[in-house]
């Protein structure tokens, strides 16, 4: 994950949230399992959600879509 973030330069931000401590955020993004990755566009709209560990290509495609919006 971190390597993808670094490859995208300043185009994206990576934020990690502890769902057990920030239950409001977990509810907001409908997190029901850990780990869950939620990719948002610059307006905060959900582009894609991954439960578990996604493949690098899938995650890259979601990040590219988020940046393109």
PDB file of C-alpha atoms in Angstrom:
ATOM      1  CA  UNK A   1       0.000   0.000   0.000  1.00  0.00           C
ATOM      2  CA  UNK A   2       2.674   2.474   1.009  1.00  0.00           C
ATOM      3  CA  UNK A   3       4.633   1.870  -2.197  1.00  0.00           C
ATOM      4  CA  UNK A   4       1.546   2.699  -4.293  1.00  0.00           C
ATOM      5  CA  UNK A   5       1.013   5.894  -2.324  1.00  0.00           C
ATOM      6  CA  UNK A   6       4.639   6.899  -2.894  1.00  0.00           C
ATOM      7  CA  UNK A   7       4.401   6.124  -6.631  1.00  0.00           C
ATOM      8  CA  UNK A   8       1.445   8.491  -6.950  1.00  0.00           C
ATOM      9  CA  UNK A   9       3.478  11.345  -5.482  1.00  0.00           C
ATOM     10  CA  UNK A  10       1.303  14.004  -3.896  1.00  0.00           C
ATOM     11  CA  UNK A  11      -1.792  12.962  -5.853  1.00  0.00           C
ATOM     12  CA  UNK A  12      -3.234  10.893  -3.000  1.00  0.00           C
ATOM     13  CA  UNK A  13      -3.145  10.753   0.772  1.00  0.00           C
ATOM     14  CA  UNK A  14      -3.118   7.603   2.896  1.00  0.00           C
ATOM     15  CA  UNK A  15      -4.973   7.709   6.201  1.00  0.00           C
ATOM     16  CA  UNK A  16      -5.268   4.737   8.528  1.00  0.00           C
ATOM     17  CA  UNK A  17      -8.152   4.603  10.987  1.00  0.00           C
ATOM     18  CA  UNK A  18      -8.569   2.195  13.896  1.00  0.00           C
ATOM     19  CA  UNK A  19     -12.194   1.084  13.457  1.00  0.00           C
ATOM     20  CA  UNK A  20     -12.424  -0.046  17.082  1.00  0.00           C
ATOM     21  CA  UNK A  21     -11.489   3.440  18.321  1.00  0.00           C
ATOM     22  CA  UNK A  22     -13.120   5.621  15.652  1.00  0.00           C
ATOM     23  CA  UNK A  23     -16.476   3.911  15.400  1.00  0.00           C
ATOM     24  CA  UNK A  24     -18.107   6.975  13.818  1.00  0.00           C
ATOM     25  CA  UNK A  25     -15.737   6.779  10.817  1.00  0.00           C
ATOM     26  CA  UNK A  26     -16.189   3.011  10.646  1.00  0.00           C
ATOM     27  CA  UNK A  27     -19.967   3.483  10.438  1.00  0.00           C
ATOM     28  CA  UNK A  28     -19.630   6.362   7.965  1.00  0.00           C
ATOM     29  CA  UNK A  29     -17.704   4.147   5.538  1.00  0.00           C
ATOM     30  CA  UNK A  30     -19.687   0.990   6.414  1.00  0.00           C
ATOM     31  CA  UNK A  31     -16.642  -0.915   7.647  1.00  0.00           C
ATOM     32  CA  UNK A  32     -17.819  -4.339   8.783  1.00  0.00           C
ATOM     33  CA  UNK A  33     -14.557  -6.282   8.653  1.00  0.00           C
ATOM     34  CA  UNK A  34     -10.883  -5.570   9.198  1.00  0.00           C
ATOM     35  CA  UNK A  35      -8.933  -4.795   7.149  1.00  0.00           C
ATOM     36  CA  UNK A  36     -11.085  -2.646   4.882  1.00  0.00           C
ATOM     37  CA  UNK A  37      -9.659  -0.162   2.400  1.00  0.00           C
ATOM     38  CA  UNK A  38     -11.904   2.673   1.247  1.00  0.00           C
ATOM     39  CA  UNK A  39     -10.697   4.731  -1.719  1.00  0.00           C
ATOM     40  CA  UNK A  40     -12.177   8.237  -1.838  1.00  0.00           C
ATOM     41  CA  UNK A  41     -11.991  10.938  -4.477  1.00  0.00           C
ATOM     42  CA  UNK A  42     -10.944  14.496  -3.625  1.00  0.00           C
ATOM     43  CA  UNK A  43     -14.566  15.336  -2.794  1.00  0.00           C
ATOM     44  CA  UNK A  44     -14.793  12.537  -0.242  1.00  0.00           C
ATOM     45  CA  UNK A  45     -17.013  10.287  -2.369  1.00  0.00           C
ATOM     46  CA  UNK A  46     -16.333   6.554  -2.276  1.00  0.00           C
ATOM     47  CA  UNK A  47     -14.654   5.286  -5.446  1.00  0.00           C
ATOM     48  CA  UNK A  48     -14.149   1.693  -4.301  1.00  0.00           C
ATOM     49  CA  UNK A  49     -14.105  -0.456  -1.172  1.00  0.00           C
ATOM     50  CA  UNK A  50     -11.940  -3.512  -0.566  1.00  0.00           C
ATOM     51  CA  UNK A  51     -12.545  -5.950   2.280  1.00  0.00           C
ATOM     52  CA  UNK A  52      -9.368  -7.858   2.968  1.00  0.00           C
ATOM     53  CA  UNK A  53      -6.183  -7.271   1.033  1.00  0.00           C
ATOM     54  CA  UNK A  54      -6.757  -6.264  -2.601  1.00  0.00           C
ATOM     55  CA  UNK A  55      -4.421  -7.075  -5.443  1.00  0.00           C
ATOM     56  CA  UNK A  56      -1.980  -4.326  -6.337  1.00  0.00           C
ATOM     57  CA  UNK A  57      -3.513  -3.860  -9.806  1.00  0.00           C
ATOM     58  CA  UNK A  58      -7.035  -3.535  -8.376  1.00  0.00           C
ATOM     59  CA  UNK A  59      -5.921  -0.980  -5.827  1.00  0.00           C
ATOM     60  CA  UNK A  60      -3.893   0.947  -8.412  1.00  0.00           C
ATOM     61  CA  UNK A  61      -6.942   1.123 -10.711  1.00  0.00           C
ATOM     62  CA  UNK A  62      -9.124   2.475  -7.889  1.00  0.00           C
ATOM     63  CA  UNK A  63      -6.511   5.084  -6.968  1.00  0.00           C
ATOM     64  CA  UNK A  64      -6.143   6.129 -10.606  1.00  0.00           C
ATOM     65  CA  UNK A  65      -9.918   6.538 -10.850  1.00  0.00           C
ATOM     66  CA  UNK A  66     -10.000   8.611  -7.658  1.00  0.00           C
ATOM     67  CA  UNK A  67      -7.289  10.943  -8.977  1.00  0.00           C
ATOM     68  CA  UNK A  68      -9.035  11.279 -12.354  1.00  0.00           C
ATOM     69  CA  UNK A  69     -12.279  12.518 -10.772  1.00  0.00           C
TER      70      UNK A  69
END
